[in-house]
Amino acid sequence: MKKVSVIITTYNRAAYLKLTLDSVVNQTYDNLEIIVIDDGSKNTKAETLCNSYQNVRYIKIKNSGGPAQPRNVGIENVSGEYVAFLDDDDIWLPTKIEQQVKILDENKEFGLVHSFCDVIDEDGNIKGYSVGRPNDRSVKHGDVKLKMIGNWTLMMPTPLLRYSLINEVGLFNVNIPSALEDVEFWTRCSFFTKFYYLDLPLANYRIHSSNISASNKNYADLPVYLKNVLKHQLLGKRITKKEHSELLLNVNLSQAKNINKYPLKTFVNLFKINPFWMINFRVIKVIIKRIIK
């Protein structure tokens, strides 16, 4: 049985997929199980490509319209102690898995380890900036549940997590819009374990015209789904009522920041999150500052 299971989701991007697969196959750590989940590509290019690798398992499913279901199918087919996810247009740096396995092996109190990404363009050129790197490492390290929600998330190509954590947290939510499922999943994880933040770029995140998350209007609805996460954590007694109130305010503030781009949706969602949001000075202050910018 392989120690690390890698789940790669793909859809109609065989050219990028090859670069992604090569970055996994060429890891300095080789005790890997590689599973590619094809979300109903319209051709057989991905299958042909995967068959050219000796150690890549290919599974094709009916198109689901988003990454949540393919990732869940991948999870249902893994055998490794640790699990990592990768989209078909992103690239791992060579020592990523080796460094992360060492950290999880030596730090049992952490359920996952993550980092930040360097950004590349459509042609793979380094853009000269990164995403997901905090000014203060402590923000993303340790017990992060009170720091994370409404403020930041993990970069999808970077985490390595224990399979046992997935058993506790559950699968990706297929009932929420695409581009939100990863934020919702990692937020849930924060209530079950500590995060280990490694302040190194371990992956290249590709920015291009067909990014599913690029300028995605679905993000305006994210706070509503985070409110539901909080509700379940309160019911599960993983947070106190006081912590729930504090985090719900963070979610409200996050929603209020959308007022310029999506005014109607923002007001509707503010009422969904908390019908009494109008009596909170901090929320009103955010809205006013955004409007008069």
mmCIF file of C-alpha atoms in Angstrom:
data_model
loop_
_atom_site.group_PDB
_atom_site.id
_atom_site.type_symbol
_atom_site.label_atom_id
_atom_site.label_comp_id
_atom_site.label_asym_id
_atom_site.label_seq_id
_atom_site.Cartn_x
_atom_site.Cartn_y
_atom_site.Cartn_z
ATOM 1 C CA MET A 1 0.000 0.000 0.000
ATOM 2 C CA LYS A 2 1.301 3.433 -0.950
ATOM 3 C CA LYS A 3 1.712 5.984 1.842
ATOM 4 C CA VAL A 4 0.517 9.051 -0.089
ATOM 5 C CA SER A 5 -2.506 9.146 -2.387
ATOM 6 C CA VAL A 6 -2.620 11.931 -4.969
ATOM 7 C CA ILE A 7 -6.000 12.879 -6.443
ATOM 8 C CA ILE A 8 -5.858 14.863 -9.691
ATOM 9 C CA THR A 9 -9.100 16.173 -11.173
ATOM 10 C CA THR A 10 -9.267 16.983 -14.878
ATOM 11 C CA TYR A 11 -11.679 18.151 -17.547
ATOM 12 C CA ASN A 12 -10.743 18.786 -21.193
ATOM 13 C CA ARG A 13 -7.198 19.991 -20.422
ATOM 14 C CA ALA A 14 -4.900 17.153 -21.454
ATOM 15 C CA ALA A 15 -2.039 19.501 -22.379
ATOM 16 C CA TYR A 16 -1.914 21.010 -18.900
ATOM 17 C CA LEU A 17 -2.581 17.602 -17.339
ATOM 18 C CA LYS A 18 0.680 16.228 -18.707
ATOM 19 C CA LEU A 19 2.664 18.973 -16.979
ATOM 20 C CA THR A 20 0.753 18.329 -13.773
ATOM 21 C CA LEU A 21 1.348 14.577 -13.922
ATOM 22 C CA ASP A 22 5.043 15.070 -14.630
ATOM 23 C CA SER A 23 5.341 17.265 -11.540
ATOM 24 C CA VAL A 24 3.883 14.436 -9.437
ATOM 25 C CA VAL A 25 5.813 11.599 -11.039
ATOM 26 C CA ASN A 26 9.056 13.554 -10.609
ATOM 27 C CA GLN A 27 8.631 14.116 -6.865
ATOM 28 C CA THR A 28 11.670 13.288 -4.739
ATOM 29 C CA TYR A 29 9.288 11.180 -2.628
ATOM 30 C CA ASP A 30 8.078 8.198 -4.632
ATOM 31 C CA ASN A 31 5.803 6.169 -2.324
ATOM 32 C CA LEU A 32 2.822 7.582 -4.205
ATOM 33 C CA GLU A 33 -0.536 6.379 -5.459
ATOM 34 C CA ILE A 34 -1.698 8.616 -8.333
ATOM 35 C CA ILE A 35 -5.388 8.714 -9.262
ATOM 36 C CA VAL A 36 -6.753 10.907 -12.072
ATOM 37 C CA ILE A 37 -10.495 11.569 -11.984
ATOM 38 C CA ASP A 38 -11.815 12.762 -15.338
ATOM 39 C CA ASP A 39 -15.031 14.740 -14.916
ATOM 40 C CA GLY A 40 -16.482 13.646 -18.250
ATOM 41 C CA SER A 41 -14.020 15.106 -20.762
ATOM 42 C CA LYS A 42 -15.422 15.255 -24.295
ATOM 43 C CA ASN A 43 -12.489 13.321 -25.752
ATOM 44 C CA THR A 44 -10.120 10.483 -24.806
ATOM 45 C CA LYS A 45 -6.923 12.529 -24.643
ATOM 46 C CA ALA A 46 -6.689 12.400 -20.843
ATOM 47 C CA GLU A 47 -7.221 8.637 -20.799
ATOM 48 C CA THR A 48 -4.570 8.082 -23.471
ATOM 49 C CA LEU A 49 -2.154 10.300 -21.571
ATOM 50 C CA CYS A 50 -2.730 8.538 -18.248
ATOM 51 C CA ASN A 51 -2.257 5.144 -19.866
ATOM 52 C CA SER A 52 1.223 6.237 -20.951
ATOM 53 C CA TYR A 53 2.299 6.350 -17.286
ATOM 54 C CA GLN A 54 2.971 3.099 -15.453
ATOM 55 C CA ASN A 55 1.729 4.202 -12.052
ATOM 56 C CA VAL A 56 -1.313 6.352 -12.860
ATOM 57 C CA ARG A 57 -4.864 5.117 -12.318
ATOM 58 C CA TYR A 58 -7.520 6.726 -14.523
ATOM 59 C CA ILE A 59 -11.219 6.940 -13.623
ATOM 60 C CA LYS A 60 -13.774 8.698 -15.815
ATOM 61 C CA ILE A 61 -17.135 9.807 -14.426
ATOM 62 C CA LYS A 62 -20.200 11.546 -15.816
ATOM 63 C CA ASN A 63 -19.678 15.289 -15.963
ATOM 64 C CA SER A 64 -20.676 16.866 -12.662
ATOM 65 C CA GLY A 65 -19.966 20.477 -13.559
ATOM 66 C CA GLY A 66 -17.515 21.112 -10.733
ATOM 67 C CA PRO A 67 -14.560 19.686 -8.813
ATOM 68 C CA ALA A 68 -16.363 18.476 -5.665
ATOM 69 C CA GLN A 69 -17.743 15.207 -7.047
ATOM 70 C CA PRO A 70 -14.500 14.174 -8.831
ATOM 71 C CA ARG A 71 -12.538 14.798 -5.637
ATOM 72 C CA ASN A 72 -15.011 12.709 -3.666
ATOM 73 C CA VAL A 73 -14.712 9.853 -6.155
ATOM 74 C CA GLY A 74 -10.963 10.107 -5.746
ATOM 75 C CA ILE A 75 -11.255 9.961 -1.954
ATOM 76 C CA GLU A 76 -13.423 6.850 -2.234
ATOM 77 C CA ASN A 77 -10.667 5.134 -4.225
ATOM 78 C CA VAL A 78 -7.544 5.999 -2.223
ATOM 79 C CA SER A 79 -5.573 3.651 0.003
ATOM 80 C CA GLY A 80 -2.891 5.978 1.376
ATOM 81 C CA GLU A 81 -2.358 7.232 4.907
ATOM 82 C CA TYR A 82 -1.984 10.769 3.551
ATOM 83 C CA VAL A 83 -3.967 12.472 0.773
ATOM 84 C CA ALA A 84 -3.186 15.408 -1.526
ATOM 85 C CA PHE A 85 -5.290 17.142 -4.182
ATOM 86 C CA LEU A 86 -4.186 18.736 -7.421
ATOM 87 C CA ASP A 87 -6.081 20.400 -10.250
ATOM 88 C CA ASP A 88 -5.018 19.585 -13.793
ATOM 89 C CA ASP A 89 -3.474 23.007 -14.438
ATOM 90 C CA ASP A 90 -1.304 23.399 -11.332
ATOM 91 C CA ILE A 91 2.207 22.080 -10.708
ATOM 92 C CA TRP A 92 4.026 20.754 -7.668
ATOM 93 C CA LEU A 93 7.621 21.656 -6.932
ATOM 94 C CA PRO A 94 9.894 18.575 -6.701
ATOM 95 C CA THR A 95 10.332 18.283 -2.915
ATOM 96 C CA LYS A 96 6.741 19.108 -1.906
ATOM 97 C CA ILE A 97 5.594 15.689 -0.750
ATOM 98 C CA GLU A 98 8.927 14.717 0.800
ATOM 99 C CA GLN A 99 8.927 17.802 3.025
ATOM 100 C CA GLN A 100 5.286 17.421 4.003
ATOM 101 C CA VAL A 101 5.444 13.701 4.805
ATOM 102 C CA LYS A 102 8.356 14.372 7.149
ATOM 103 C CA ILE A 103 6.344 17.053 8.958
ATOM 104 C CA LEU A 104 3.242 14.888 9.412
ATOM 105 C CA ASP A 105 5.311 11.871 10.467
ATOM 106 C CA GLU A 106 7.065 13.917 13.144
ATOM 107 C CA ASN A 107 4.106 16.048 14.308
ATOM 108 C CA LYS A 108 1.147 13.805 15.104
ATOM 109 C CA GLU A 109 -0.916 16.663 16.554
ATOM 110 C CA PHE A 110 -1.267 18.257 13.099
ATOM 111 C CA GLY A 111 -3.866 16.890 10.691
ATOM 112 C CA LEU A 112 -2.513 18.666 7.642
ATOM 113 C CA VAL A 113 0.407 20.699 6.366
ATOM 114 C CA HIS A 114 0.073 23.480 3.786
ATOM 115 C CA SER A 115 2.029 26.364 2.249
ATOM 116 C CA PHE A 116 1.741 29.090 -0.384
ATOM 117 C CA CYS A 117 2.061 29.071 -4.188
ATOM 118 C CA ASP A 118 4.055 30.950 -6.760
ATOM 119 C CA VAL A 119 1.860 32.160 -9.625
ATOM 120 C CA ILE A 120 2.477 31.149 -13.248
ATOM 121 C CA ASP A 121 0.749 32.228 -16.450
ATOM 122 C CA GLU A 122 -0.829 30.122 -19.199
ATOM 123 C CA ASP A 123 2.594 29.281 -20.622
ATOM 124 C CA GLY A 124 4.160 28.371 -17.291
ATOM 125 C CA ASN A 125 6.123 31.585 -16.842
ATOM 126 C CA ILE A 126 6.676 32.712 -13.246
ATOM 127 C CA LYS A 127 4.707 35.929 -12.696
ATOM 128 C CA GLY A 128 6.901 37.148 -9.844
ATOM 129 C CA TYR A 129 4.358 37.075 -7.044
ATOM 130 C CA SER A 130 2.771 34.487 -4.785
ATOM 131 C CA VAL A 131 -0.673 33.695 -3.377
ATOM 132 C CA GLY A 132 -1.586 32.396 0.040
ATOM 133 C CA ARG A 133 1.441 33.721 1.916
ATOM 134 C CA PRO A 134 0.591 35.583 5.148
ATOM 135 C CA ASN A 135 2.671 38.402 6.588
ATOM 136 C CA ASP A 136 2.535 36.604 9.913
ATOM 137 C CA ARG A 137 3.064 32.825 9.824
ATOM 138 C CA SER A 138 1.105 32.332 13.045
ATOM 139 C CA VAL A 139 -2.113 33.357 11.280
ATOM 140 C CA LYS A 140 -2.108 30.104 9.296
ATOM 141 C CA HIS A 141 -0.346 27.832 11.795
ATOM 142 C CA GLY A 142 -1.670 25.874 14.756
ATOM 143 C CA ASP A 143 -5.263 26.139 15.954
ATOM 144 C CA VAL A 144 -6.621 28.411 13.224
ATOM 145 C CA LYS A 145 -10.386 28.011 13.511
ATOM 146 C CA LEU A 146 -10.894 31.431 15.091
ATOM 147 C CA LYS A 147 -8.554 33.127 12.592
ATOM 148 C CA MET A 148 -9.572 31.468 9.344
ATOM 149 C CA ILE A 149 -13.287 31.769 8.689
ATOM 150 C CA GLY A 150 -14.168 34.812 6.610
ATOM 151 C CA ASN A 151 -10.511 35.794 6.261
ATOM 152 C CA TRP A 152 -8.485 33.250 4.277
ATOM 153 C CA THR A 153 -8.364 29.705 2.974
ATOM 154 C CA LEU A 154 -5.792 27.139 1.900
ATOM 155 C CA MET A 155 -4.312 27.078 -1.593
ATOM 156 C CA MET A 156 -5.703 23.887 -3.119
ATOM 157 C CA PRO A 157 -2.421 22.530 -4.572
ATOM 158 C CA THR A 158 -0.550 22.743 -1.263
ATOM 159 C CA PRO A 159 -2.178 20.725 1.568
ATOM 160 C CA LEU A 160 -1.200 17.190 2.501
ATOM 161 C CA LEU A 161 -3.671 15.799 5.011
ATOM 162 C CA ARG A 162 -4.252 12.624 6.935
ATOM 163 C CA TYR A 163 -6.913 10.313 5.536
ATOM 164 C CA SER A 164 -8.181 9.953 9.101
ATOM 165 C CA LEU A 165 -9.008 13.680 9.066
ATOM 166 C CA ILE A 166 -11.229 13.216 6.008
ATOM 167 C CA ASN A 167 -13.044 10.445 7.869
ATOM 168 C CA GLU A 168 -13.846 12.932 10.624
ATOM 169 C CA VAL A 169 -14.648 15.952 8.478
ATOM 170 C CA GLY A 170 -16.509 14.269 5.627
ATOM 171 C CA LEU A 171 -16.355 14.690 1.867
ATOM 172 C CA PHE A 172 -16.499 17.826 -0.265
ATOM 173 C CA ASN A 173 -19.965 19.370 -0.337
ATOM 174 C CA VAL A 174 -21.501 18.748 -3.771
ATOM 175 C CA ASN A 175 -24.523 20.912 -2.958
ATOM 176 C CA ILE A 176 -22.743 24.253 -3.059
ATOM 177 C CA PRO A 177 -21.562 26.232 -6.109
ATOM 178 C CA SER A 178 -18.250 25.481 -7.804
ATOM 179 C CA ALA A 179 -15.222 27.378 -6.494
ATOM 180 C CA LEU A 180 -16.686 27.425 -2.981
ATOM 181 C CA GLU A 181 -16.389 23.721 -2.182
ATOM 182 C CA ASP A 182 -12.697 23.854 -1.324
ATOM 183 C CA VAL A 183 -13.053 26.862 1.006
ATOM 184 C CA GLU A 184 -15.968 25.186 2.785
ATOM 185 C CA PHE A 185 -14.027 21.910 3.126
ATOM 186 C CA TRP A 186 -10.850 23.466 4.534
ATOM 187 C CA THR A 187 -12.920 25.594 6.889
ATOM 188 C CA ARG A 188 -14.544 22.438 8.261
ATOM 189 C CA CYS A 189 -11.099 20.890 8.685
ATOM 190 C CA SER A 190 -10.019 23.793 10.898
ATOM 191 C CA PHE A 191 -12.512 22.724 13.575
ATOM 192 C CA PHE A 192 -11.059 19.216 13.794
ATOM 193 C CA THR A 193 -7.289 19.667 13.759
ATOM 194 C CA LYS A 194 -4.301 21.981 13.896
ATOM 195 C CA PHE A 195 -2.775 23.237 10.637
ATOM 196 C CA TYR A 196 0.982 23.189 10.054
ATOM 197 C CA TYR A 197 2.013 26.118 7.851
ATOM 198 C CA LEU A 198 5.288 25.719 5.957
ATOM 199 C CA ASP A 199 6.532 29.107 4.755
ATOM 200 C CA LEU A 200 7.812 27.872 1.404
ATOM 201 C CA PRO A 201 6.321 27.791 -2.103
ATOM 202 C CA LEU A 202 5.516 24.119 -2.731
ATOM 203 C CA ALA A 203 3.403 24.550 -5.868
ATOM 204 C CA ASN A 204 2.850 26.736 -8.901
ATOM 205 C CA TYR A 205 -0.688 28.063 -9.253
ATOM 206 C CA ARG A 206 -1.662 28.765 -12.860
ATOM 207 C CA ILE A 207 -3.695 31.859 -13.739
ATOM 208 C CA HIS A 208 -5.468 31.645 -17.096
ATOM 209 C CA SER A 209 -8.685 32.575 -18.862
ATOM 210 C CA SER A 210 -10.525 29.343 -18.084
ATOM 211 C CA ASN A 211 -9.818 29.207 -14.347
ATOM 212 C CA ILE A 212 -13.057 28.061 -12.768
ATOM 213 C CA SER A 213 -12.470 30.412 -9.860
ATOM 214 C CA ALA A 214 -11.425 33.481 -11.856
ATOM 215 C CA SER A 215 -13.771 36.402 -11.114
ATOM 216 C CA ASN A 216 -16.378 33.915 -9.976
ATOM 217 C CA LYS A 217 -19.633 35.469 -8.807
ATOM 218 C CA ASN A 218 -20.227 32.446 -6.612
ATOM 219 C CA TYR A 219 -17.797 33.881 -4.077
ATOM 220 C CA ALA A 220 -20.414 36.441 -3.113
ATOM 221 C CA ASP A 221 -22.448 33.561 -1.656
ATOM 222 C CA LEU A 222 -19.562 32.006 0.264
ATOM 223 C CA PRO A 223 -20.389 33.651 3.632
ATOM 224 C CA VAL A 224 -23.840 32.023 3.625
ATOM 225 C CA TYR A 225 -22.271 28.575 3.350
ATOM 226 C CA LEU A 226 -19.723 29.419 6.021
ATOM 227 C CA LYS A 227 -22.617 30.342 8.300
ATOM 228 C CA ASN A 228 -23.933 26.799 7.835
ATOM 229 C CA VAL A 229 -20.513 25.398 8.737
ATOM 230 C CA LEU A 230 -20.587 27.393 11.969
ATOM 231 C CA LYS A 231 -24.065 26.143 12.800
ATOM 232 C CA HIS A 232 -22.921 22.525 12.576
ATOM 233 C CA GLN A 233 -19.783 23.174 14.638
ATOM 234 C CA LEU A 234 -21.898 24.746 17.374
ATOM 235 C CA LEU A 235 -24.301 21.800 17.336
ATOM 236 C CA GLY A 236 -21.323 19.434 17.448
ATOM 237 C CA LYS A 237 -19.945 21.368 20.433
ATOM 238 C CA ARG A 238 -16.646 22.060 18.677
ATOM 239 C CA ILE A 239 -17.074 25.769 19.411
ATOM 240 C CA THR A 240 -18.697 27.671 22.266
ATOM 241 C CA LYS A 241 -21.642 30.034 21.863
ATOM 242 C CA LYS A 242 -19.282 32.957 22.357
ATOM 243 C CA GLU A 243 -16.931 31.680 19.636
ATOM 244 C CA HIS A 244 -19.913 31.106 17.363
ATOM 245 C CA SER A 245 -21.002 34.731 17.802
ATOM 246 C CA GLU A 246 -17.497 36.032 17.104
ATOM 247 C CA LEU A 247 -17.101 33.907 13.995
ATOM 248 C CA LEU A 248 -20.567 34.776 12.726
ATOM 249 C CA LEU A 249 -19.559 38.437 12.905
ATOM 250 C CA ASN A 250 -16.488 37.621 10.777
ATOM 251 C CA VAL A 251 -18.789 36.008 8.225
ATOM 252 C CA ASN A 252 -21.048 39.080 8.231
ATOM 253 C CA LEU A 253 -18.066 41.367 7.717
ATOM 254 C CA SER A 254 -16.856 39.177 4.870
ATOM 255 C CA GLN A 255 -20.273 39.405 3.225
ATOM 256 C CA ALA A 256 -20.429 43.186 3.671
ATOM 257 C CA LYS A 257 -17.210 43.575 1.664
ATOM 258 C CA ASN A 258 -19.105 42.422 -1.459
ATOM 259 C CA ILE A 259 -21.429 45.434 -1.387
ATOM 260 C CA ASN A 260 -19.774 47.251 -4.317
ATOM 261 C CA LYS A 261 -19.733 44.322 -6.735
ATOM 262 C CA TYR A 262 -23.001 42.638 -5.796
ATOM 263 C CA PRO A 263 -25.191 45.076 -3.821
ATOM 264 C CA LEU A 264 -28.523 43.228 -4.036
ATOM 265 C CA LYS A 265 -27.031 39.811 -3.363
ATOM 266 C CA THR A 266 -25.008 41.221 -0.469
ATOM 267 C CA PHE A 267 -28.057 42.663 1.288
ATOM 268 C CA VAL A 268 -30.046 39.456 0.779
ATOM 269 C CA ASN A 269 -27.198 37.338 2.133
ATOM 270 C CA LEU A 270 -26.619 39.604 5.123
ATOM 271 C CA PHE A 271 -30.180 38.882 6.224
ATOM 272 C CA LYS A 272 -29.651 35.154 5.625
ATOM 273 C CA ILE A 273 -26.578 35.181 7.844
ATOM 274 C CA ASN A 274 -28.018 37.344 10.604
ATOM 275 C CA PRO A 275 -31.408 39.115 10.413
ATOM 276 C CA PHE A 276 -30.145 41.654 12.961
ATOM 277 C CA TRP A 277 -26.996 42.661 11.089
ATOM 278 C CA MET A 278 -28.148 46.298 10.824
ATOM 279 C CA ILE A 279 -27.615 46.900 14.538
ATOM 280 C CA ASN A 280 -23.945 45.963 14.315
ATOM 281 C CA PHE A 281 -21.799 49.064 13.924
ATOM 282 C CA ARG A 282 -18.818 47.171 12.469
ATOM 283 C CA VAL A 283 -20.874 45.736 9.611
ATOM 284 C CA ILE A 284 -22.434 49.126 8.841
ATOM 285 C CA LYS A 285 -18.989 50.733 8.923
ATOM 286 C CA VAL A 286 -17.639 48.265 6.337
ATOM 287 C CA ILE A 287 -20.594 48.903 4.032
ATOM 288 C CA ILE A 288 -20.257 52.696 4.263
ATOM 289 C CA LYS A 289 -16.507 52.605 3.637
ATOM 290 C CA ARG A 290 -16.990 50.391 0.577
ATOM 291 C CA ILE A 291 -19.738 52.575 -0.859
ATOM 292 C CA ILE A 292 -17.862 55.882 -0.522
ATOM 293 C CA LYS A 293 -14.568 54.521 -1.895
#
